[in-house]
PDB file of C-alpha atoms in Angstrom:
ATOM      1  CA  MET A 206      24.823  73.143 140.496  1.00 89.00           C
ATOM      2  CA  PRO A 207      23.055  70.469 138.412  1.00 96.00           C
ATOM      3  CA  ASN A 208      23.780  66.936 139.634  1.00 97.00           C
ATOM      4  CA  ILE A 209      22.847  64.475 136.919  1.00 98.00           C
ATOM      5  CA  THR A 210      22.695  60.721 137.476  1.00 98.00           C
ATOM      6  CA  VAL A 211      22.704  58.520 134.392  1.00 98.00           C
ATOM      7  CA  GLU A 212      21.799  54.846 134.605  1.00 96.00           C
ATOM      8  CA  LEU A 213      22.692  52.776 131.591  1.00 93.00           C
ATOM      9  CA  LEU A 214      23.462  49.220 130.676  1.00 91.00           C
ATOM     10  CA  ALA A 215      27.104  48.373 131.211  1.00 91.00           C
ATOM     11  CA  GLY A 216      29.234  48.140 128.101  1.00 90.00           C
ATOM     12  CA  ARG A 217      29.269  51.686 126.764  1.00 93.00           C
ATOM     13  CA  SER A 218      32.785  52.821 125.893  1.00 93.00           C
ATOM     14  CA  VAL A 219      34.624  55.644 127.605  1.00 95.00           C
ATOM     15  CA  GLU A 220      34.334  57.614 124.363  1.00 96.00           C
ATOM     16  CA  GLN A 221      30.538  57.191 124.352  1.00 96.00           C
ATOM     17  CA  ARG A 222      30.272  58.343 127.969  1.00 97.00           C
ATOM     18  CA  LYS A 223      32.546  61.328 127.273  1.00 98.00           C
ATOM     19  CA  ALA A 224      30.471  62.368 124.249  1.00 98.00           C
ATOM     20  CA  PHE A 225      27.252  62.006 126.235  1.00 98.00           C
ATOM     21  CA  ALA A 226      28.672  64.033 129.134  1.00 98.00           C
ATOM     22  CA  ARG A 227      29.759  66.819 126.763  1.00 98.00           C
ATOM     23  CA  ALA A 228      26.344  66.970 125.072  1.00 98.00           C
ATOM     24  CA  VAL A 229      24.370  66.974 128.325  1.00 98.00           C
ATOM     25  CA  THR A 230      26.683  69.582 129.844  1.00 98.00           C
ATOM     26  CA  GLU A 231      26.238  71.854 126.814  1.00 98.00           C
ATOM     27  CA  HIS A 232      22.458  71.621 127.177  1.00 97.00           C
ATOM     28  CA  ALA A 233      22.573  72.195 130.943  1.00 97.00           C
ATOM     29  CA  VAL A 234      24.589  75.361 130.319  1.00 98.00           C
ATOM     30  CA  GLU A 235      22.186  76.514 127.606  1.00 97.00           C
ATOM     31  CA  ILE A 236      18.906  75.637 129.316  1.00 97.00           C
ATOM     32  CA  LEU A 237      19.696  75.953 133.021  1.00 97.00           C
ATOM     33  CA  GLY A 238      22.279  78.714 132.865  1.00 97.00           C
ATOM     34  CA  ALA A 239      24.788  76.531 134.708  1.00 96.00           C
ATOM     35  CA  ARG A 240      28.520  76.977 134.410  1.00 97.00           C
ATOM     36  CA  PRO A 241      30.107  73.970 132.643  1.00 97.00           C
ATOM     37  CA  GLN A 242      32.382  73.258 135.609  1.00 97.00           C
ATOM     38  CA  ASP A 243      29.338  73.066 137.894  1.00 97.00           C
ATOM     39  CA  VAL A 244      27.545  70.341 135.935  1.00 98.00           C
ATOM     40  CA  ARG A 245      28.220  67.093 137.786  1.00 98.00           C
ATOM     41  CA  MET A 246      27.374  63.784 136.150  1.00 98.00           C
ATOM     42  CA  VAL A 247      27.590  60.285 137.589  1.00 98.00           C
ATOM     43  CA  PHE A 248      27.271  57.185 135.439  1.00 98.00           C
ATOM     44  CA  ASN A 249      25.770  54.135 137.150  1.00 97.00           C
ATOM     45  CA  GLU A 250      26.273  51.098 134.986  1.00 95.00           C
ATOM     46  CA  ILE A 251      23.790  48.297 135.462  1.00 94.00           C
ATOM     47  CA  THR A 252      23.864  44.765 134.143  1.00 93.00           C
ATOM     48  CA  PRO A 253      21.042  43.395 131.992  1.00 92.00           C
ATOM     49  CA  ASP A 254      20.060  40.921 134.692  1.00 92.00           C
ATOM     50  CA  VAL A 255      19.109  43.631 137.213  1.00 94.00           C
ATOM     51  CA  VAL A 256      16.735  45.686 135.068  1.00 92.00           C
ATOM     52  CA  ALA A 257      13.383  44.685 133.621  1.00 92.00           C
ATOM     53  CA  ASN A 258      11.159  46.305 131.035  1.00 89.00           C
ATOM     54  CA  GLY A 259       7.538  45.223 130.919  1.00 93.00           C
ATOM     55  CA  GLY A 260       8.228  42.469 133.442  1.00 95.00           C
ATOM     56  CA  VAL A 261      11.014  40.900 131.392  1.00 93.00           C
ATOM     57  CA  LEU A 262      14.666  41.069 132.382  1.00 93.00           C
ATOM     58  CA  ALA A 263      16.708  42.887 129.768  1.00 90.00           C
ATOM     59  CA  SER A 264      19.029  39.875 129.675  1.00 90.00           C
ATOM     60  CA  GLU A 265      16.099  37.653 128.628  1.00 92.00           C
ATOM     61  CA  ASP A 266      14.275  40.050 126.295  1.00 91.00           C
ATOM     62  CA  PRO A 267      14.693  38.910 122.684  1.00 90.00           C
ATOM     63  CA  SER A 268      13.882  42.413 121.404  1.00 89.00           C
ATOM     64  CA  ARG A 269      17.037  43.700 123.178  1.00 84.00           C
ATOM     65  CA  ALA A 270      19.356  41.018 121.791  1.00 84.00           C
ATOM     66  CA  GLY A 271      20.895  43.394 119.249  1.00 83.00           C
ATOM     67  CA  VAL A 272      21.532  46.075 121.857  1.00 81.00           C
ATOM     68  CA  LEU A 273      23.116  43.601 124.246  1.00 84.00           C
ATOM     69  CA  ALA A 274      25.280  42.094 121.511  1.00 86.00           C
ATOM     70  CA  ALA A 275      26.534  45.548 120.535  1.00 84.00           C
ATOM     71  CA  LEU A 276      27.399  46.314 124.165  1.00 83.00           C
ATOM     72  CA  ASP A 277      29.345  43.047 124.434  1.00 80.00           C
ATOM     73  CA  GLN A 278      31.542  44.173 121.523  1.00 77.00           C
ATOM     74  CA  ASN A 279      32.720  47.333 123.336  1.00 68.00           C
TER      75      ASN A 279
END
């Protein structure tokens, strides 16, 4: 039984998470030979102030401003 943990910045919609779960499940079935009902996925949402890339918090990284703004709209 594949257990898949997904960490992502908070703000993705339920529809986005559902679409992602469907796509990953389809690939797990195809590649791993798992049954769809045995693919378990957990979404851990994190806030931009608790993750850093290259030593810069995502909440303070100007290159991520567009991503963060889009997440705020969901």
